[in-house]
PDB file of C-alpha atoms in Angstrom:
ATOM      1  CA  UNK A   1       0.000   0.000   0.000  1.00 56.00           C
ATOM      2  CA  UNK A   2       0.745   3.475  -0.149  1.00 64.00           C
ATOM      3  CA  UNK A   3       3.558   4.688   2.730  1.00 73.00           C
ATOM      4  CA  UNK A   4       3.610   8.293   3.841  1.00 88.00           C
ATOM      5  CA  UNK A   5       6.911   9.363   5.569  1.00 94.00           C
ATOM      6  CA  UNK A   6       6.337  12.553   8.047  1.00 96.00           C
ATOM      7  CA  UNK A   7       9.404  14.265   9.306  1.00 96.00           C
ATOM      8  CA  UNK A   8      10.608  15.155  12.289  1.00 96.00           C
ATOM      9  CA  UNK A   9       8.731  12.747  14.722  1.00 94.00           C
ATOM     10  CA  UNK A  10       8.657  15.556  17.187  1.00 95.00           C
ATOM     11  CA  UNK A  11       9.963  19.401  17.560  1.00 95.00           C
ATOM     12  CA  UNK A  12      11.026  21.000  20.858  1.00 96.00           C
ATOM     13  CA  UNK A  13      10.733  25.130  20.479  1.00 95.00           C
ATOM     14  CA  UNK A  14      10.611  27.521  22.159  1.00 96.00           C
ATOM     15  CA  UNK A  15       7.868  30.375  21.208  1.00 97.00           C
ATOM     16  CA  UNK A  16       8.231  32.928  18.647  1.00 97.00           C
ATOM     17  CA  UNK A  17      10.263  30.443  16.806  1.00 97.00           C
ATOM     18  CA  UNK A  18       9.277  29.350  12.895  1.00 97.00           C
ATOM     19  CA  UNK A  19       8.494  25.511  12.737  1.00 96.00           C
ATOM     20  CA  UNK A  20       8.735  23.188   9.562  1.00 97.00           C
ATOM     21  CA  UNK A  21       7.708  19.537   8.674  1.00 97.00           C
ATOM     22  CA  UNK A  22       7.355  17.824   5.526  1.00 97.00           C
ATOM     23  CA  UNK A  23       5.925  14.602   4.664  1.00 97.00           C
ATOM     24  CA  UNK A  24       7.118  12.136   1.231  1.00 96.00           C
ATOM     25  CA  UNK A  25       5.529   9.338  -0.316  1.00 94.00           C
ATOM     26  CA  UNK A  26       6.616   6.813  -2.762  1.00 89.00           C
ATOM     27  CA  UNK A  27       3.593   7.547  -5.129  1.00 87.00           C
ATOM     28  CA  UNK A  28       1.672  10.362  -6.422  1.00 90.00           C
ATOM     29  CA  UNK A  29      -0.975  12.449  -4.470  1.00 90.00           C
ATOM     30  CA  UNK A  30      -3.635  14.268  -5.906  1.00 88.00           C
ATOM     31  CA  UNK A  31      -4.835  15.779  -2.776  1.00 90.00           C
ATOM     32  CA  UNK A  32      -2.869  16.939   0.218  1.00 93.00           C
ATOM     33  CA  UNK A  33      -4.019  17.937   3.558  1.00 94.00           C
ATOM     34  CA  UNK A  34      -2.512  18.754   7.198  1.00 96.00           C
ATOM     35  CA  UNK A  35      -4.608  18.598  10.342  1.00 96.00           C
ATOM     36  CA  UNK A  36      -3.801  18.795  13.924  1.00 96.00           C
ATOM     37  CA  UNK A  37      -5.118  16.731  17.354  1.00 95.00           C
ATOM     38  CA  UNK A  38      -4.967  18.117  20.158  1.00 93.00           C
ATOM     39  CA  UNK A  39      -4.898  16.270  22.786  1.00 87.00           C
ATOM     40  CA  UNK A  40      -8.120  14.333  23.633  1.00 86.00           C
ATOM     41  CA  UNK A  41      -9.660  15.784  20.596  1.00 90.00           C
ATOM     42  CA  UNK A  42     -10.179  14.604  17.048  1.00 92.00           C
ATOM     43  CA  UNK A  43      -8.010  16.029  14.064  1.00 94.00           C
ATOM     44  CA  UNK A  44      -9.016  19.274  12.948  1.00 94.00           C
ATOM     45  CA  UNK A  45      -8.440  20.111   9.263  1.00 93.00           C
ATOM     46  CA  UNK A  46      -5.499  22.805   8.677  1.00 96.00           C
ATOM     47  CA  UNK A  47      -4.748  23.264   4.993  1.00 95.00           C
ATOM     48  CA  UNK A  48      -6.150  21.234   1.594  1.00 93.00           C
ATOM     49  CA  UNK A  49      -3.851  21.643  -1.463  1.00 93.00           C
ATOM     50  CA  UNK A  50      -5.620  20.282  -4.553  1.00 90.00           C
ATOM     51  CA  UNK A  51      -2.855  21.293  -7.223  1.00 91.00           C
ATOM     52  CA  UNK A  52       1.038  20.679  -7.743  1.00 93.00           C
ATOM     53  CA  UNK A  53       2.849  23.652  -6.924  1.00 94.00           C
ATOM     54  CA  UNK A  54      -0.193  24.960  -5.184  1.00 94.00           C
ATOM     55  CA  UNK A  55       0.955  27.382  -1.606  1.00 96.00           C
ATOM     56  CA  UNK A  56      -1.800  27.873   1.001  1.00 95.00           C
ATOM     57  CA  UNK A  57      -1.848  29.496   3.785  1.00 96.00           C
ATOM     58  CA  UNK A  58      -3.988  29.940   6.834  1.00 94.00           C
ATOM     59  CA  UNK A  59      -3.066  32.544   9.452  1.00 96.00           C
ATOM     60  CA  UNK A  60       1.001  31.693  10.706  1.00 97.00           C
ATOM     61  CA  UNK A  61       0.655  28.679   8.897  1.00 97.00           C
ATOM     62  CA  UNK A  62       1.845  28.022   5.141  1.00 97.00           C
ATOM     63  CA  UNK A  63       1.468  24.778   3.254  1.00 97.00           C
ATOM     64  CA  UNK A  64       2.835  23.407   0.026  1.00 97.00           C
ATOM     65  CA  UNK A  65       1.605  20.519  -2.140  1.00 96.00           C
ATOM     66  CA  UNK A  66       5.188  19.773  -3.798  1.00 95.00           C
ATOM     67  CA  UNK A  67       5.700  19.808  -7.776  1.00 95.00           C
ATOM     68  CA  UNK A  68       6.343  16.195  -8.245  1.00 93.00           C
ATOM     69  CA  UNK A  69       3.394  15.316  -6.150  1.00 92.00           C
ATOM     70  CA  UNK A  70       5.176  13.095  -3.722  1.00 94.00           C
ATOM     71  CA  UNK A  71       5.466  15.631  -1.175  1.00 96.00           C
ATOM     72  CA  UNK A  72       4.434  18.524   0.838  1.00 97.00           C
ATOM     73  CA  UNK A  73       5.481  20.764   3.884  1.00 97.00           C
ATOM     74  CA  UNK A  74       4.054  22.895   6.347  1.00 98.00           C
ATOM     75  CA  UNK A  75       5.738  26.020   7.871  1.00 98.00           C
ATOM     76  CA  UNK A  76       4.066  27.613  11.016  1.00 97.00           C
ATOM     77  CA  UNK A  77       5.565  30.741  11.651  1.00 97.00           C
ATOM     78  CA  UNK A  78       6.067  33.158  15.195  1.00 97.00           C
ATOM     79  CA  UNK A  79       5.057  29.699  16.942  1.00 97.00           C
ATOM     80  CA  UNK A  80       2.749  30.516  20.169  1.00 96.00           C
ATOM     81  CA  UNK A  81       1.985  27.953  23.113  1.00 95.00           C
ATOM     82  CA  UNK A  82      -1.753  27.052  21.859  1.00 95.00           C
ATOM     83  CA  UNK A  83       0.446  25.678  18.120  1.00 96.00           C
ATOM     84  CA  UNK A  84       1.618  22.382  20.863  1.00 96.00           C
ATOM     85  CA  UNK A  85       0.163  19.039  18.998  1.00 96.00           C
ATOM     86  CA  UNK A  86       0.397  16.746  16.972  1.00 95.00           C
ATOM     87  CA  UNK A  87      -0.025  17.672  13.108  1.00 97.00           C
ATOM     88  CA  UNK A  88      -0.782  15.173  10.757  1.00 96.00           C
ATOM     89  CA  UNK A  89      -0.194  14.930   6.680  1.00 96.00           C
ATOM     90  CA  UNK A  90      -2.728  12.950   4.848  1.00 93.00           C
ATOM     91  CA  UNK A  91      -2.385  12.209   1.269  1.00 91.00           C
ATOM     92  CA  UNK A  92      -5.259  10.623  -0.957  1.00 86.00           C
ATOM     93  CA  UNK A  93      -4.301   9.467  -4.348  1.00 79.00           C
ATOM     94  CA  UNK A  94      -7.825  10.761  -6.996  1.00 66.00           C
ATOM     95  CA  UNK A  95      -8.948  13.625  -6.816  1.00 51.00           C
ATOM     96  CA  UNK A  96     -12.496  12.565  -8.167  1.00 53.00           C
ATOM     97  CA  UNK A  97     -14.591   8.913  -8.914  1.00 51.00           C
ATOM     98  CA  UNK A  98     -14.483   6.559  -6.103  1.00 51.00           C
ATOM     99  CA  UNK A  99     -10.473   6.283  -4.684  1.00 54.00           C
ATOM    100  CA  UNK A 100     -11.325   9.131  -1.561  1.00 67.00           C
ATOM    101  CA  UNK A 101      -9.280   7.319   0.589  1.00 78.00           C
ATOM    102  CA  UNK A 102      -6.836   9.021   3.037  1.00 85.00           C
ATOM    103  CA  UNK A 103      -2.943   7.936   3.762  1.00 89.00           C
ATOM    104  CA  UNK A 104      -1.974   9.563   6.732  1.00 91.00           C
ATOM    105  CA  UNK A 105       1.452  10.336   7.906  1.00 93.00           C
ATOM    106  CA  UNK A 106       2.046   9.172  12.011  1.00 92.00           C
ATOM    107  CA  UNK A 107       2.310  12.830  12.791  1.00 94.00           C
ATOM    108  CA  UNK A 108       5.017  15.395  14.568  1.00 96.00           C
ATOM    109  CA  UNK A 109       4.214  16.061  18.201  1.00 95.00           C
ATOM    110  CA  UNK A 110       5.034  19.965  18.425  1.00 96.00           C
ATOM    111  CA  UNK A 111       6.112  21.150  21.961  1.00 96.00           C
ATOM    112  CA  UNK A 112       6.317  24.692  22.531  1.00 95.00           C
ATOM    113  CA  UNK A 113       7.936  25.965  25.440  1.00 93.00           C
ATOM    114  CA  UNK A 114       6.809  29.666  26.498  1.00 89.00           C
TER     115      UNK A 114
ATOM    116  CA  UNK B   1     -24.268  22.397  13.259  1.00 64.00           C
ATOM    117  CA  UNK B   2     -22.685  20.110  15.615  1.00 79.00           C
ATOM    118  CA  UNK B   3     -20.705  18.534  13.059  1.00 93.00           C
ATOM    119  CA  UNK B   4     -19.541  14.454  13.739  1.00 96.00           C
ATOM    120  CA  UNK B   5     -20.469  13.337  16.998  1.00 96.00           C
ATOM    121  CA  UNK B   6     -19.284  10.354  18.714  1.00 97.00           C
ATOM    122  CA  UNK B   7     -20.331   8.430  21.631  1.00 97.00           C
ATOM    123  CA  UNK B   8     -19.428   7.424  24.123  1.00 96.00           C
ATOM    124  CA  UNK B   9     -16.523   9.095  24.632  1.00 95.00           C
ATOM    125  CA  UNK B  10     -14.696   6.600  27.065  1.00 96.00           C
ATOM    126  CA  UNK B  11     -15.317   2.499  27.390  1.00 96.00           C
ATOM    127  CA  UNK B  12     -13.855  -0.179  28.944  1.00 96.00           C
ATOM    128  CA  UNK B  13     -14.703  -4.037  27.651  1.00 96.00           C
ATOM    129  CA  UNK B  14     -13.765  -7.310  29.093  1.00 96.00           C
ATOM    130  CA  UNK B  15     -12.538  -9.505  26.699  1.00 96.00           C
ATOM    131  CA  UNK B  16     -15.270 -11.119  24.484  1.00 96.00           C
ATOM    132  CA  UNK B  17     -18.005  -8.733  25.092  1.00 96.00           C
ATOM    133  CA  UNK B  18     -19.556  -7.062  22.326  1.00 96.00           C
ATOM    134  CA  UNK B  19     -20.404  -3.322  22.165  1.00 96.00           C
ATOM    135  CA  UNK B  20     -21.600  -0.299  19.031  1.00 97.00           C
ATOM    136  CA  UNK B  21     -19.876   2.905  18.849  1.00 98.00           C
ATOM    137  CA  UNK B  22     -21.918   5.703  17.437  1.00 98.00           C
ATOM    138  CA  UNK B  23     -21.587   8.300  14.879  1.00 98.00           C
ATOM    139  CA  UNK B  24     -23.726  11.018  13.770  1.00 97.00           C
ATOM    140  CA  UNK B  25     -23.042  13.903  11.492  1.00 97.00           C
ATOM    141  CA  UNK B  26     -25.664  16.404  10.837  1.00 95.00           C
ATOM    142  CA  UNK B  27     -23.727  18.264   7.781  1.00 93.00           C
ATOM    143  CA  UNK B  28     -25.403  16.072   4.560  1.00 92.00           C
ATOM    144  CA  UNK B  29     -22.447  14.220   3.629  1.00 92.00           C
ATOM    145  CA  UNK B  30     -22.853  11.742   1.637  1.00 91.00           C
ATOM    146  CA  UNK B  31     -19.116   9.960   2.771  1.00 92.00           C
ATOM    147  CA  UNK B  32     -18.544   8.215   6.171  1.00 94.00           C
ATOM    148  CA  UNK B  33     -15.291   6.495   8.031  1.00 95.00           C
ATOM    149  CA  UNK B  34     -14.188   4.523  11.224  1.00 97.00           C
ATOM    150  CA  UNK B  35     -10.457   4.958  12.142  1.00 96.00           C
ATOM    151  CA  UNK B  36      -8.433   3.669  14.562  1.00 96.00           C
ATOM    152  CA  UNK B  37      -5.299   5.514  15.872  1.00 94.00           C
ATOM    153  CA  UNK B  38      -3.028   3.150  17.880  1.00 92.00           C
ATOM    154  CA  UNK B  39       0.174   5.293  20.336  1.00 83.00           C
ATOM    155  CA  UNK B  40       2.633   7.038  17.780  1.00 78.00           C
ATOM    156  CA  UNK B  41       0.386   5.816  14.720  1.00 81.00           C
ATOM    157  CA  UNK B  42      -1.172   7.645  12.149  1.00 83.00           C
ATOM    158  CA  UNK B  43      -4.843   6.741  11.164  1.00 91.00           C
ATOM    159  CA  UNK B  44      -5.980   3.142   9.895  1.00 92.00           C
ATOM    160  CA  UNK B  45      -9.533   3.109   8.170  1.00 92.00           C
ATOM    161  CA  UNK B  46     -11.636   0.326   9.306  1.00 95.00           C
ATOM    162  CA  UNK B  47     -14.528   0.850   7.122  1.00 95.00           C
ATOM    163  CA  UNK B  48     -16.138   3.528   4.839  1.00 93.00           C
ATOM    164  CA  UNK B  49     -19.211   4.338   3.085  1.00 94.00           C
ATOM    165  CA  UNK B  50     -20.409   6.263   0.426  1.00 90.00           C
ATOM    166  CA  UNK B  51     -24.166   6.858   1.216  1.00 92.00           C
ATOM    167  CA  UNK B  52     -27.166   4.807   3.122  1.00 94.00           C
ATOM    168  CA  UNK B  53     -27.088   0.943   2.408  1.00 94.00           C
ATOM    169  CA  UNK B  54     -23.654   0.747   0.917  1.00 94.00           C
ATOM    170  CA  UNK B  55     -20.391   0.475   3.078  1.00 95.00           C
ATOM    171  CA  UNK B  56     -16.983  -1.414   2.521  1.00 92.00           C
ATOM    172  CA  UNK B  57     -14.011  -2.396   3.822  1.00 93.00           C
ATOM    173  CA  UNK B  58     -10.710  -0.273   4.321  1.00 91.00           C
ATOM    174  CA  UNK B  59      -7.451  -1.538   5.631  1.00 88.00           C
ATOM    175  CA  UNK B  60      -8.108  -2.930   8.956  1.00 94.00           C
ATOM    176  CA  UNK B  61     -11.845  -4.325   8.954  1.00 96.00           C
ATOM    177  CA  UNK B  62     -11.112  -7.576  10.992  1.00 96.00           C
ATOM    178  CA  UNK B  63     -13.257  -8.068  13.940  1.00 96.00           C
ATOM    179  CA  UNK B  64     -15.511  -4.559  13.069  1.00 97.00           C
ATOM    180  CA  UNK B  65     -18.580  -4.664  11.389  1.00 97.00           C
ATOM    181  CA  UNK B  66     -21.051  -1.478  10.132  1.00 97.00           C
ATOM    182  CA  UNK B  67     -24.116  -0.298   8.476  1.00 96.00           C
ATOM    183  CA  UNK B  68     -25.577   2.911   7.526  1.00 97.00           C
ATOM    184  CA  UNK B  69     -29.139   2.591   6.864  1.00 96.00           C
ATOM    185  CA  UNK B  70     -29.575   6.758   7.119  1.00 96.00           C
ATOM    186  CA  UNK B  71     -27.086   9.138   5.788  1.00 96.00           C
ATOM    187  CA  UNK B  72     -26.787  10.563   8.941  1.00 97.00           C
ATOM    188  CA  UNK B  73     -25.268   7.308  11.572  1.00 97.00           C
ATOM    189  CA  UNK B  74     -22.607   4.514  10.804  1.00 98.00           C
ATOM    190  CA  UNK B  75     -22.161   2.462  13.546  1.00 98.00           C
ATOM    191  CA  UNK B  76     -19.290   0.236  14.382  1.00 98.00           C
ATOM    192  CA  UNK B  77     -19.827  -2.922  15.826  1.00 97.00           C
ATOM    193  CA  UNK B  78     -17.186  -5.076  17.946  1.00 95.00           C
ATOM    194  CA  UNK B  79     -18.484  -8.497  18.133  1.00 90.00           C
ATOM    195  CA  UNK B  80     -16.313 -10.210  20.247  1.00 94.00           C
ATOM    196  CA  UNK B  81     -13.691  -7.633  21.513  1.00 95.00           C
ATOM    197  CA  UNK B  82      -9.925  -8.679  21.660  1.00 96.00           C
ATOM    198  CA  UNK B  83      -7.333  -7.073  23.616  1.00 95.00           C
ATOM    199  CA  UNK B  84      -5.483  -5.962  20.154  1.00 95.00           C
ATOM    200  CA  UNK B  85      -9.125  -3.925  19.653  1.00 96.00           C
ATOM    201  CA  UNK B  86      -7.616  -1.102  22.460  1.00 96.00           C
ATOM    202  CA  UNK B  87      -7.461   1.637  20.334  1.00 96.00           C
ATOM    203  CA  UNK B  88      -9.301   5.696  19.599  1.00 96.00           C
ATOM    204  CA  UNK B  89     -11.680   5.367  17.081  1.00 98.00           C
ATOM    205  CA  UNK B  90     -12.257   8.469  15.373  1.00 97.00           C
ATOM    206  CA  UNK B  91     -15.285   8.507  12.656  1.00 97.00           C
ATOM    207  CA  UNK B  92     -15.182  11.245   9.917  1.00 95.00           C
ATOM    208  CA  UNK B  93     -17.623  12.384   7.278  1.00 94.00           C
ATOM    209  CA  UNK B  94     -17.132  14.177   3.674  1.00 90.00           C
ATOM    210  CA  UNK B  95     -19.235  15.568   0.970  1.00 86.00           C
ATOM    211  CA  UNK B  96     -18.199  14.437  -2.641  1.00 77.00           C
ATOM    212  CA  UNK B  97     -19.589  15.603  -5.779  1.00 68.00           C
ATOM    213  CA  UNK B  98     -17.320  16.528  -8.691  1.00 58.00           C
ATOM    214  CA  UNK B  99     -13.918  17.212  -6.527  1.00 64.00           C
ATOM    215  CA  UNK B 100     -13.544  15.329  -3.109  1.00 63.00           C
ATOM    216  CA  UNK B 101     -13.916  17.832   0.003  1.00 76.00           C
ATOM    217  CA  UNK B 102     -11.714  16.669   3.155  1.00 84.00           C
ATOM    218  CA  UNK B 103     -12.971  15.018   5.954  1.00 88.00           C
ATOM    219  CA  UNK B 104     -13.960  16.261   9.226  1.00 91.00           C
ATOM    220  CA  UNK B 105     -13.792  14.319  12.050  1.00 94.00           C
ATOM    221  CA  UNK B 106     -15.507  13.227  15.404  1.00 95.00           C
ATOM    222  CA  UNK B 107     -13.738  13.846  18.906  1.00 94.00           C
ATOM    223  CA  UNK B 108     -13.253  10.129  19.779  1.00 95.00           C
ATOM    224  CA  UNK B 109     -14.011   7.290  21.505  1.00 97.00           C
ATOM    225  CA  UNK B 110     -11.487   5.586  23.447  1.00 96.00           C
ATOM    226  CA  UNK B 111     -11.422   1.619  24.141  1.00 96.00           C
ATOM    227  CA  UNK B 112     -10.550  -0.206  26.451  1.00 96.00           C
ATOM    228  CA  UNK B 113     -10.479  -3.987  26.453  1.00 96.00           C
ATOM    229  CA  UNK B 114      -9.271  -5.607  29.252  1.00 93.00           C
TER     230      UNK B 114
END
């Protein structure tokens, strides 16, 4: 099956700091998205990039669905305590007809320390 | 709108017993998911569906059963619950038409079987 390979694991920072992950996958993406848990909660969409190339962003927070359309990163910038969880890539591989199945990275656990 | 609601939140099972976790959305979408998120793991789909009466399995169906007879509830159903069964299940819901929209999920329920 398809493997998604998010990067770093975890991030220790301290606040004000910028904050970047990525994710890669060994096939193509038509569809990438980045959501974050917090803790006892359930994952809360971010970003959706539909298009190679395409940059989004959403407040501090600036995603990228990469050209070749194995990858994609997310920046957070000016990190503030309340940015602390985990943050999750998800890939799905048709944009349309019936394959609307999500691949989901196993996340970066983002600590910020005030 | 309330958006995906799960319940309960919290369970514990003995080993064998059988139990249903619920799922609601109240948004019209036509898509629904079970997931299970195991420590450090990203999310597994159990099963999916893509409207009332029609549901199928994802990547980790074994031991889970579900039905949607309205658009609004999918149910999961543990049978005979297994210690390997521990897990959050998180349920999600999408609308699809002509471009796939991304999921939004429920807060949780987390299992215990003991």
């Amino acid at each position: 099956g398809q493997q998604l390979n998010q990067s770093p694991q975890s991030m220790f920072i301290q606040e004000g700091e910028d904050v970047s992950m990525n994710c890669t996958s060994s096939s193509i993406f038509n569809t990438w998205l980045w959501y974050k848990q917090d803790p006892g909660e359930g994952p809360v969409l971010l970003i959706a990039l539909y298009k190679a190339g395409e940059l989004t962003s959403n407040g501090r927070l600036t995603a990228q669905f990469g050209i070749t359309r194995k990858d994609s990163f997310l920046n957070i910038s000016a990190s503030i305590p309340s940015d602390v969880g985990i943050y999750f890539c998800a890939g799905q591989a048709n944009s349309g007809g019936s394959n609307y199945k999500l691949t989901f990275g196993k996340g970066t656990l983002l600590t910020v320390n005030p | 709108n309330a958006g995906v609601t799960q319940t309960p939140k919290f369970r514990i099972l003995k080993i064998g017993q059988s139990m249903t976790l619920q799922c609601t959305q109240d948004m019209n979408h036509n898509y629904m998911y079970w997931y299970r998120q195991d420590p450090g793991m990203g999310l597994k789909l159990i099963y999916y569906s893509v409207g009332a009466g029609i549901t199928d399995k994802g990547e980790v169906p074994n031991g889970y059963n579900v039905s949607r007879s309205t658009t609004e509830d999918f149910p999961l159903r543990l049978e005979l619950a297994a210690p390997s069964q521990t897990s959050v299940y998180f349920c999600a819901s999408s609308y699809h038409r002509d471009r796939n929209q991304p999921q939004h999920f429920g807060d949780g329920t987390r299992l215990s079987i003991l």
